[in-house]
Short mmCIF file of C-alpha atoms and ligand atoms in Angstrom, two decimals:
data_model
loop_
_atom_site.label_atom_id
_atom_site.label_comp_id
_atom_site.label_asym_id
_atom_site.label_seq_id
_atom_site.Cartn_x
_atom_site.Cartn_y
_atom_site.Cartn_z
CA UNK A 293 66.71 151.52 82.64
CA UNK A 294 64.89 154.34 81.37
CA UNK A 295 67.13 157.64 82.40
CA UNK A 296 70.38 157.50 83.16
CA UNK A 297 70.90 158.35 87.00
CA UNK A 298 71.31 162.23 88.55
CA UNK A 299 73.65 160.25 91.45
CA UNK A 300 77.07 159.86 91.47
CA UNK A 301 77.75 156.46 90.47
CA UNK A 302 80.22 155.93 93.73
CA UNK A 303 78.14 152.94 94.97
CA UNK A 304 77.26 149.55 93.95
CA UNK A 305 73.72 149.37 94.98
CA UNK A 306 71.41 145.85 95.39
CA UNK A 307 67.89 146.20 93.65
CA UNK A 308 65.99 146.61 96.70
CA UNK A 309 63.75 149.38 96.66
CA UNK A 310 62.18 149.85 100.95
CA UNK A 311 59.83 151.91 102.12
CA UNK A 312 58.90 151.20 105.69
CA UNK A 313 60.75 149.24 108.87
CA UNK A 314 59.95 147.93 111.97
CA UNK A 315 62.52 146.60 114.57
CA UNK A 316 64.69 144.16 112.65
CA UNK A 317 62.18 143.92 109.61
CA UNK A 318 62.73 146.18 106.30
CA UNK A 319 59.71 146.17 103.98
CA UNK A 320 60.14 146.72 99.58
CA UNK A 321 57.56 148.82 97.89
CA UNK A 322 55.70 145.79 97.22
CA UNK A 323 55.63 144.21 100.93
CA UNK A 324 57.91 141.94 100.69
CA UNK A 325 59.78 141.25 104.01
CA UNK A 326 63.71 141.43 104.95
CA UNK A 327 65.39 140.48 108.36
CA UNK A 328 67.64 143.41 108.23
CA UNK A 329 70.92 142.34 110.02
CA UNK A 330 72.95 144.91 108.05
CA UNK A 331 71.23 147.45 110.17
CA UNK A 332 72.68 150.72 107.99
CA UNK A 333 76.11 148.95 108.92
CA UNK A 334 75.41 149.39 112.24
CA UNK A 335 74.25 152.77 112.61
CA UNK A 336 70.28 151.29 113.36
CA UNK A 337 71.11 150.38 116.94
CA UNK A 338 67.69 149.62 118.27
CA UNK A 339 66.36 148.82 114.46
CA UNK A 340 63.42 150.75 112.44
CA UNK A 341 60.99 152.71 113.68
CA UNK A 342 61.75 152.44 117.84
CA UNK A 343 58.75 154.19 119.61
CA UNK A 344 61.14 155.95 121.97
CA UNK A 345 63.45 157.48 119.09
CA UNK A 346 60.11 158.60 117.24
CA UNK A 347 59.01 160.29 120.35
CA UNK A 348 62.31 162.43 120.80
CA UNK A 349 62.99 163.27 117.61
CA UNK A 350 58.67 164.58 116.61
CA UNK A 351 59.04 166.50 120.20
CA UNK A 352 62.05 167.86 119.41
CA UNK A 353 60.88 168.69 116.14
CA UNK A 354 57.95 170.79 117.49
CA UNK A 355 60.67 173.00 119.43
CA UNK A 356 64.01 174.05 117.31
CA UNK A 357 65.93 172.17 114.66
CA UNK A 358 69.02 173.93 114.35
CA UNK A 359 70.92 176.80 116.62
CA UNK A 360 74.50 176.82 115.88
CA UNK A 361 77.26 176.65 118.64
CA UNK A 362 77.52 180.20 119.19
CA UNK A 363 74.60 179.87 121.40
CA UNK A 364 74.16 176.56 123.74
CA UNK A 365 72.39 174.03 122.08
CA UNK A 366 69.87 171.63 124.16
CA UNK A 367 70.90 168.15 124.48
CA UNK A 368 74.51 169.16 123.97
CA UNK A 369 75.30 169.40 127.82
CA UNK A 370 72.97 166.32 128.62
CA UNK A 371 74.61 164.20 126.24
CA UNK A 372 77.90 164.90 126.64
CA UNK A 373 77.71 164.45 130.26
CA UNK A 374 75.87 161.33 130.28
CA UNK A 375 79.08 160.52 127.32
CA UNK A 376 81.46 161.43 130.30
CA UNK A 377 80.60 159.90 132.92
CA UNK A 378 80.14 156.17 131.29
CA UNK A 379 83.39 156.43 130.18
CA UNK A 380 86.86 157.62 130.24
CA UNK A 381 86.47 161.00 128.82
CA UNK A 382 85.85 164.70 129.98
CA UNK A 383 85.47 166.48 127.13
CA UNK A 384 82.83 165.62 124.05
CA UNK A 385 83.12 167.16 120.96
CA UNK A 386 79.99 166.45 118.46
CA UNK A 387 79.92 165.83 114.47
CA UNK A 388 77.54 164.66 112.03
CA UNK A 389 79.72 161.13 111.09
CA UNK A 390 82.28 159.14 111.69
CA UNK A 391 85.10 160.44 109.56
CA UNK A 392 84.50 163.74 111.61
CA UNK A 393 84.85 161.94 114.65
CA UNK A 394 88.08 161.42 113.70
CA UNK A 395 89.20 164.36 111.51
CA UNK A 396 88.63 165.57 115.30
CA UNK A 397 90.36 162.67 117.16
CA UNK A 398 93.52 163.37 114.77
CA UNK A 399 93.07 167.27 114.77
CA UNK A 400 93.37 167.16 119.05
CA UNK A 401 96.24 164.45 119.14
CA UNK A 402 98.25 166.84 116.75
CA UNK A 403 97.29 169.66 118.90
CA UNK A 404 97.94 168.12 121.77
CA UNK A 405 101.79 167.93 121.12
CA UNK A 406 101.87 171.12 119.15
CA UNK A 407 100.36 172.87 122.40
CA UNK A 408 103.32 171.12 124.65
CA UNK A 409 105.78 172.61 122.09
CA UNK A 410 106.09 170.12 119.81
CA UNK A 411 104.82 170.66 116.60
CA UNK A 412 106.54 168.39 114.68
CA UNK A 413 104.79 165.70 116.19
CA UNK A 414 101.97 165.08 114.13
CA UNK A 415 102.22 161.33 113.25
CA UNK A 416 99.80 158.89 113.79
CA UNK A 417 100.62 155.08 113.65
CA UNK A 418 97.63 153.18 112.22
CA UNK A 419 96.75 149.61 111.23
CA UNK A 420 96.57 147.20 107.92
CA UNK A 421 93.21 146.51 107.20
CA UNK A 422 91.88 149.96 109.05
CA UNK A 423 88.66 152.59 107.81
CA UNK A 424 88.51 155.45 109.20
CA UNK A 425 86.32 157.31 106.76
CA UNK A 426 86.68 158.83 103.65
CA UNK A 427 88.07 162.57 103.84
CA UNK A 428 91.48 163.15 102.70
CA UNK A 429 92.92 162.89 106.33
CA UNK A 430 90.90 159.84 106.75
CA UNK A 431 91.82 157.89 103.96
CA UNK A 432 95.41 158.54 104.69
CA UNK A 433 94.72 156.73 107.88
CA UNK A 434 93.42 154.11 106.56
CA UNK A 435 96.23 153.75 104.22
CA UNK A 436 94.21 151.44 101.54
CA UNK A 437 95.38 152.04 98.30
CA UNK A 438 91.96 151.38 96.70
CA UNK A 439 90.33 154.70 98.41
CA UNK A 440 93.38 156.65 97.98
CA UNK A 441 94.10 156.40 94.42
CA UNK A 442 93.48 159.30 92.29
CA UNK A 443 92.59 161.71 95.12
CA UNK A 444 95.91 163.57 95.14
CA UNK A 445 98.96 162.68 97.22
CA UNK A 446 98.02 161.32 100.01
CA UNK A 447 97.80 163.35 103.19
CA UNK A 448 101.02 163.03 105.24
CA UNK A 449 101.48 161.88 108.56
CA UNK A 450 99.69 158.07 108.75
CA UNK A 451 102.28 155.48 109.04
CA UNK A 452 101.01 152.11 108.75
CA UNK A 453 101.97 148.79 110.41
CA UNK A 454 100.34 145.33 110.41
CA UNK A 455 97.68 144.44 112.84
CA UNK A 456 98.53 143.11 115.84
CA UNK A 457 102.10 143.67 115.29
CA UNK A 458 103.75 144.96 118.39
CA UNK A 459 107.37 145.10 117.21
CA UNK A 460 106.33 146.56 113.92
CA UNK A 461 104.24 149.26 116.28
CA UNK A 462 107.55 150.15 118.53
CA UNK A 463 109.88 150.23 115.03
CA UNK A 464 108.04 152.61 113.51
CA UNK A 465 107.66 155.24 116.48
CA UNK A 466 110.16 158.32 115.66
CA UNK A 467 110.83 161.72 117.68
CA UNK A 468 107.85 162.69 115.07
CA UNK A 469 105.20 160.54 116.62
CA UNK A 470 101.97 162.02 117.80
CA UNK A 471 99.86 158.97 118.68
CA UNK A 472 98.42 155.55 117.82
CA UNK A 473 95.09 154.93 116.24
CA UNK A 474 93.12 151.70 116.54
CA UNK A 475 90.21 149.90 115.77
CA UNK A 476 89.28 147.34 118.78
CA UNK A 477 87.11 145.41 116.46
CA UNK A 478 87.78 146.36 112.54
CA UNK A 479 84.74 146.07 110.92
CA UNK A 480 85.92 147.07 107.05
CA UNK A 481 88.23 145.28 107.20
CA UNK A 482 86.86 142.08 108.03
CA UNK A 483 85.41 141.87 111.91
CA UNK A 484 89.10 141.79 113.06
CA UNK A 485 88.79 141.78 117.25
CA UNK A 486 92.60 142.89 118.41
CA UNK A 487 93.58 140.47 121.27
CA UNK A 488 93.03 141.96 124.87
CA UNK A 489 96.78 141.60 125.33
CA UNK A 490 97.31 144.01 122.36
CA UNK A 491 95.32 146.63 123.27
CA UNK A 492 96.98 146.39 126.48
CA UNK A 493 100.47 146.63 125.27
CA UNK A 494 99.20 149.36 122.69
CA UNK A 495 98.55 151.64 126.02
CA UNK A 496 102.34 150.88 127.69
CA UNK A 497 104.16 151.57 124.64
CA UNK A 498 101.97 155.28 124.55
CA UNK A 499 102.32 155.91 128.21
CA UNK A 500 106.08 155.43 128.14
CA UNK A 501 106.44 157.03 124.93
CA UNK A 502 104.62 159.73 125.55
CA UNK A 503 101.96 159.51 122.99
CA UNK A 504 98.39 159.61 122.91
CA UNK A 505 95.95 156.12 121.91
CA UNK A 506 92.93 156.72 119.94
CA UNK A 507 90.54 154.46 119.59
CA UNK A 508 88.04 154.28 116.54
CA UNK A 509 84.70 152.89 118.29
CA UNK A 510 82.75 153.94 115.09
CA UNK A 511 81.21 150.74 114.51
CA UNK A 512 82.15 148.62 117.69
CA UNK A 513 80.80 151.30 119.81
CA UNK A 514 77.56 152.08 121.77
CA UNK A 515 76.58 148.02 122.94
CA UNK A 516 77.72 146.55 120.08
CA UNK A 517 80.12 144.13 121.60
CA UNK A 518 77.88 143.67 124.63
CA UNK A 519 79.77 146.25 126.12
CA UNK A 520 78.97 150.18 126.13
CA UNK A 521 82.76 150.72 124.25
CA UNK A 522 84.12 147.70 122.66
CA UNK A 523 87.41 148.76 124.79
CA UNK A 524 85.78 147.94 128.24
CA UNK A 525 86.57 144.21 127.37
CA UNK A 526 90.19 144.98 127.36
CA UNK A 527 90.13 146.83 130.44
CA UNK A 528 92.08 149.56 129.12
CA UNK A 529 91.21 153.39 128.14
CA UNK A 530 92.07 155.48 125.40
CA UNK A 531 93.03 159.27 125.18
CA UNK A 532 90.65 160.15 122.26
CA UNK A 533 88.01 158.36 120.99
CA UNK A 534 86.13 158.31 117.95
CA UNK A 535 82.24 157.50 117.77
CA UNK A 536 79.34 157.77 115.23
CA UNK A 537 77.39 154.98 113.69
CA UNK A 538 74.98 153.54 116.26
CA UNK A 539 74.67 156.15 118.80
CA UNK A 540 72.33 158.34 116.49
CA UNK A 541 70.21 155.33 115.80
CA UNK A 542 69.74 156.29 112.41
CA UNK A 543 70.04 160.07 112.50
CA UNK A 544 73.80 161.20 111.42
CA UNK A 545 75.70 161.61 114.93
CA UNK A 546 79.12 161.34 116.00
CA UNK A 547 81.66 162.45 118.68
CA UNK A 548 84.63 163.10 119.57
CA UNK A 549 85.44 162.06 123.32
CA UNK A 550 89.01 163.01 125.25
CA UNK A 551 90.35 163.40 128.41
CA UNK A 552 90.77 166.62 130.29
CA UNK A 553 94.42 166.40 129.20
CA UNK A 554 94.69 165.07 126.12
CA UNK A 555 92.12 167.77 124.67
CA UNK A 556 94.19 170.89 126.60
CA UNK A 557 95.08 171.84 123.12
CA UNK A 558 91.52 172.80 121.94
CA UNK A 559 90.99 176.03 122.42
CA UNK A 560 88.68 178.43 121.74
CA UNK A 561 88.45 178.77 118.04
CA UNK A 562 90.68 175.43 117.03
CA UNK A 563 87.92 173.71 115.52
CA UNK A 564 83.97 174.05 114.89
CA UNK A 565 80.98 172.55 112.68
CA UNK A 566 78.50 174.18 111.73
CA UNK A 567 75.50 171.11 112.57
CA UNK A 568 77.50 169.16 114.81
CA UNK A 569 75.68 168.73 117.91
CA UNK A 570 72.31 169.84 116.51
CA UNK A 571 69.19 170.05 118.54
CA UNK A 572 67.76 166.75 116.51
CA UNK A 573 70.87 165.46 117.06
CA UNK A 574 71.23 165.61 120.90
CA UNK A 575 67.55 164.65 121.20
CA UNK A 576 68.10 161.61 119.48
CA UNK A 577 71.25 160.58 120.72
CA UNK A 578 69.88 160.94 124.51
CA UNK A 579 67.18 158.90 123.46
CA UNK A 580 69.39 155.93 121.87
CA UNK A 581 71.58 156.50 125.57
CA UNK A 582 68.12 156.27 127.62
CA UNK A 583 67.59 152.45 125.76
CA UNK A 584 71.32 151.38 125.83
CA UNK A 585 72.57 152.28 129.50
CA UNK A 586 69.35 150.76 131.07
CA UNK A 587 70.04 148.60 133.55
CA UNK A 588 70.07 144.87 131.97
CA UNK A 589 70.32 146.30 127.54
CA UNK A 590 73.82 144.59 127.39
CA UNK A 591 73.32 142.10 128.95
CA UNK A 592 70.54 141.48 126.54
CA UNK A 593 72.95 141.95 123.77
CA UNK A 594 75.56 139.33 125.28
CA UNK A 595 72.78 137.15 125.08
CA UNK A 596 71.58 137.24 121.86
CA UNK A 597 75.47 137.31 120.33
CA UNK A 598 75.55 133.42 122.50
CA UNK A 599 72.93 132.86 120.66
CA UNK A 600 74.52 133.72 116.98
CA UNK A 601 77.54 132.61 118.09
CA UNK A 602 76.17 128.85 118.80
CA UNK A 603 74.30 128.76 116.29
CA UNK A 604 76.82 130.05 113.40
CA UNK A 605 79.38 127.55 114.53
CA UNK A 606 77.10 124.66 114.33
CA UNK A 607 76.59 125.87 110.79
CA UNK A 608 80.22 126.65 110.23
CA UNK A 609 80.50 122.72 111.25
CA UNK A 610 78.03 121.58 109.07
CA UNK A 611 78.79 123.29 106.23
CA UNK A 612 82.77 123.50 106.00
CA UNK A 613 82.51 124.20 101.85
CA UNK A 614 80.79 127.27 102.91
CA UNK A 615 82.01 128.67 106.25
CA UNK A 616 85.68 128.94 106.59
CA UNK A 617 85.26 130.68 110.53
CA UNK A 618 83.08 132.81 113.13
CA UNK A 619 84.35 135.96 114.03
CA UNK A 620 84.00 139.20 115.53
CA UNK A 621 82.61 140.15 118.99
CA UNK A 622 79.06 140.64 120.18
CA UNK A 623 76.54 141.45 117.81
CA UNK A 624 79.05 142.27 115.50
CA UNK A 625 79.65 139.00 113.71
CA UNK A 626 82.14 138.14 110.83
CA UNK A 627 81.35 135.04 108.52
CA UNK A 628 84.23 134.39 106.90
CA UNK A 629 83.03 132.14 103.41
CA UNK A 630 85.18 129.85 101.93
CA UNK A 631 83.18 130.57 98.60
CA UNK A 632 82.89 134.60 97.20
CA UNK A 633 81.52 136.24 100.12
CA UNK A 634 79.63 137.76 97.61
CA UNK A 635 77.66 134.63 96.69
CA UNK A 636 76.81 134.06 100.18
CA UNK A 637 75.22 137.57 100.85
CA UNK A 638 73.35 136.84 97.44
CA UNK A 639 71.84 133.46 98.84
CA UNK A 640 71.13 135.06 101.90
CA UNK A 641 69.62 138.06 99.95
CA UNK A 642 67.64 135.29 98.40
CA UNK A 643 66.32 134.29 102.25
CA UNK A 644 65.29 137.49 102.37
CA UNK A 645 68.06 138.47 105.06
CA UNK A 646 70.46 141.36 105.08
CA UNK A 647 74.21 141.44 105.90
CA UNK A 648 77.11 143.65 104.93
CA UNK A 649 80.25 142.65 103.08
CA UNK A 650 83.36 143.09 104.39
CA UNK A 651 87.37 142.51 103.74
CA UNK A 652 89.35 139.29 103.79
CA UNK A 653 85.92 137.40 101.70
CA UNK A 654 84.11 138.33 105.34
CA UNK A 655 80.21 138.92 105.47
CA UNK A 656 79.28 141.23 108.49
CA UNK A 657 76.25 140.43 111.15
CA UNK A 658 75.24 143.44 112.79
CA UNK A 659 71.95 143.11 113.70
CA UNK A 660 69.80 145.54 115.58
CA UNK A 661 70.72 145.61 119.55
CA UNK A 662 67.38 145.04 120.34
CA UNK A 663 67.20 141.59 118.28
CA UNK A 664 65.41 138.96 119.94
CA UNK A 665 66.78 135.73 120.82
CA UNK A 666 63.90 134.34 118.81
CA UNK A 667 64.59 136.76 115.79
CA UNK A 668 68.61 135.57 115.94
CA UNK A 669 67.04 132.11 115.33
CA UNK A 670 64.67 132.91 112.73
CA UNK A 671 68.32 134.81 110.99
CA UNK A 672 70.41 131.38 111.63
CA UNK A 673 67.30 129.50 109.89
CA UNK A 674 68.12 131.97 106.76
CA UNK A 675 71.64 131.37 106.84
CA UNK A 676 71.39 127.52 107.42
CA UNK A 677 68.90 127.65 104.22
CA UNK A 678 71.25 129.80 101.91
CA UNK A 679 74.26 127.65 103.15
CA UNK A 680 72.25 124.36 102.11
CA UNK A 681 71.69 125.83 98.44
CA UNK A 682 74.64 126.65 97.85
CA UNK A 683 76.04 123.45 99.31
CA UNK A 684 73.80 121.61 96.70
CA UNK A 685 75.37 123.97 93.79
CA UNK A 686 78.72 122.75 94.31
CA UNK A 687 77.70 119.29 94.66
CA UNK A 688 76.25 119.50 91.39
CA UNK A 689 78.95 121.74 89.95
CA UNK A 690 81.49 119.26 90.99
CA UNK A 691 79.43 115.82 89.90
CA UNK A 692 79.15 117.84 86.02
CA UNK A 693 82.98 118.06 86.57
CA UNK A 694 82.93 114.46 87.02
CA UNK A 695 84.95 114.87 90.58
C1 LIG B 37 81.88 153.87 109.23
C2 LIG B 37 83.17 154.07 109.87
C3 LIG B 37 83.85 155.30 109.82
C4 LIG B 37 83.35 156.45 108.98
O1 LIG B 37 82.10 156.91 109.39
P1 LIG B 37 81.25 157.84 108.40
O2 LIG B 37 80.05 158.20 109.23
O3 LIG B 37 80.91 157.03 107.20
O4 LIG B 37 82.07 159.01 108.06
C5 LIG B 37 85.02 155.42 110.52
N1 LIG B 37 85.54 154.41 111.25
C6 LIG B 37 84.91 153.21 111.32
C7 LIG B 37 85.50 152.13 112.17
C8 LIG B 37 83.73 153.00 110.64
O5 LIG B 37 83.12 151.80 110.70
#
């Protein structure tokens, strides 16, 4: 290394230097091809370079870039009725990311209560193994000690029980509770799906407690289960939910969605951002909606995740010293290894295919929505070769060791 880096040295970066993609293909300075099933962790939706998202945001370009919300912004009204009516919500609040999403999500479930009265309900129950961003109110949420050290005491008002833990949930809710916050799917954390039943009960204990259920659709959101909210497949609704990641396709979008009720405490002047909801923004965002909510996109994704899903637990069978399990929902895939999940991305690396790591030794799938079923099997092809070299390694390793 020649000079020593003007960035912050906050991330752990691979030596991959691209220039250029294409759908599911990422290409280095010097041509050389990756299947990118990282996909930005999940924020490229319908992968690199999708004619339709050009087209939107170059038009858009040619008009106005930025406004501000003291005048309407185009897109806004499009995008958050189109938002609306595909899902529970009435009211849409747009940011620029995730942790926005829900700095927003927690900011109108405090409100909420504070607006009926009660302003001393302002916690929020929240998960082992959760992300939720990394502001100071977000990393509270999260509760993992490894984000929140050094920052300061941690911001109050997160209490945290294990996943999937109903009686642990009901324990810790006090005259001082303001809602629940859940991932469907966890994706940080390791591609954790919470059981239908759980999200279920998660809804009963808030309607006859009175509190509100948030639901972090970051990553799980916008097709990526096969369904347009990962919630759908539960067949239960949220108050306030939190969204970012793949419905920008790429450019930095997120919202905050709520019902008519649970956002009565929003009024004029509560909150603001100065880009959210920027012309760019909306443009893009109704693009990614025109590709996702077309009649026949999920069940496109469905079928490509049947295809993963086959063919990662024929190589989970075939290669038990490598693959402890399958898991996740859709196209968004946990691996758990049985070796360093870090060794595993490396020999896929090595393939020339991109995933993500995760928690709990997890690798993360989250391939473009518009992946082929032909693509998934040139990715399983990768995986089957960087499983079989490292399956030879620790044959050898363990012959040397005289085993
Ligand atoms: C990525 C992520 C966030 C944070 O989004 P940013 O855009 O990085 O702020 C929050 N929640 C979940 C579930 C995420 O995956």
């Amino acid at each position: 290394m020649a000079e020593a880096s003007p960035l912050y040295q906050t991330y752990m970066r691979a030596p991959l230097r691209f220039e250029r993609g294409e759908g599911v293909w990422l290409f280095t300075e010097n041509g050389e091809r990756y299947l990118d099933f990282a996909a930005g962790v999940a924020v490229n939706s319908l992968g690199h370079a999708h004619p339709h998202l050009i087209e939107a945001l170059t038009a858009q370009a040619g008009k106005v870039w930025h406004l501000s919300n003291l005048y309407d912004v185009p897109g806004q009204e499009t995008l958050g009725r189109r938002l609306t009516e595909a899902t529970f919500a009435d009211r849409v609040f747009f940011t620029n990311s995730g942790a926005e999403a829900l700095e927003c999500a927690i900011k109108t479930a405090r409100r909420y209560h504070f607006s009926k009265g009660h302003p001393e309900r302002f916690h929020i129950i929240t998960f082992e193994g959760a992300f939720h961003g990394r502001t100071i109110a977000t990393i509270a949420a999260g509760g993992q000690e490894k984000y929140l050290e050094g920052f300061g005491p941690k911001a109050p008002g997160f209490d945290q029980v294990p996943f999937g833990d109903l009686d642990a949930v009901r324990a810790a809710i006090t005259d001082a509770t303001a809602a629940i916050l859940i991932e469907p799917v966890q994706g940080e954390g390791g591609l954790r799906a919470a059981s239908n039943e759980f999200l279920r009960a998660l809804r009963k204990i808030c309607d006859d407690n009175g509190l509100l259920l948030i639901f972090d659709e970051v990553q799980c959101g916008v097709g990526r289960t096969g369904k347009f909210f990962a919630h759908e497949w539960a067949g239960v609704t949220p108050d306030i939910m939190a969204v970012a990641k793949g419905i920008g396709g790429g450019f930095p979008l997120g919202a905050c969605l709520a019902t008519e009720e649970a956002a009565s405490g929003m009024k004029a002047g509560t909150h603001g951002s100065t880009y959210g909801g920027n012309p760019l923004a909306m443009a893009v965002g109704n693009a990614v909606l025109d590709v996702v909510l077309a009649d026949g996109f999920l069940d496109h994704v469905r079928d490509v995740a049947l295809v993963f899903r086959q063919g990662l637990a024929s190589l989970k069978d075939r290669f038990p010293d490598i693959i402890e399990e399958i898991r996740g929902e859709g196209l968004m895939i946990g691996i758990k290894a049985k070796i360093p999940n870090s060794e595993l991305l490396m020999a896929m690396r090595d393939e020339h295919l991109l995933g993500v790591p995760a928690g709990d030794n997890v690798i993360r799938l989250l391939p473009p929505l518009v992946t082929t079923a032909e693509e998934a099997r040139e990715g399983l092809a990768r995986i089957e070769k960087a499983a079989e070299h490292l399956h030879e390694k620790l044959a050898v390793t363990a012959q040397n060791e005289g085993r």
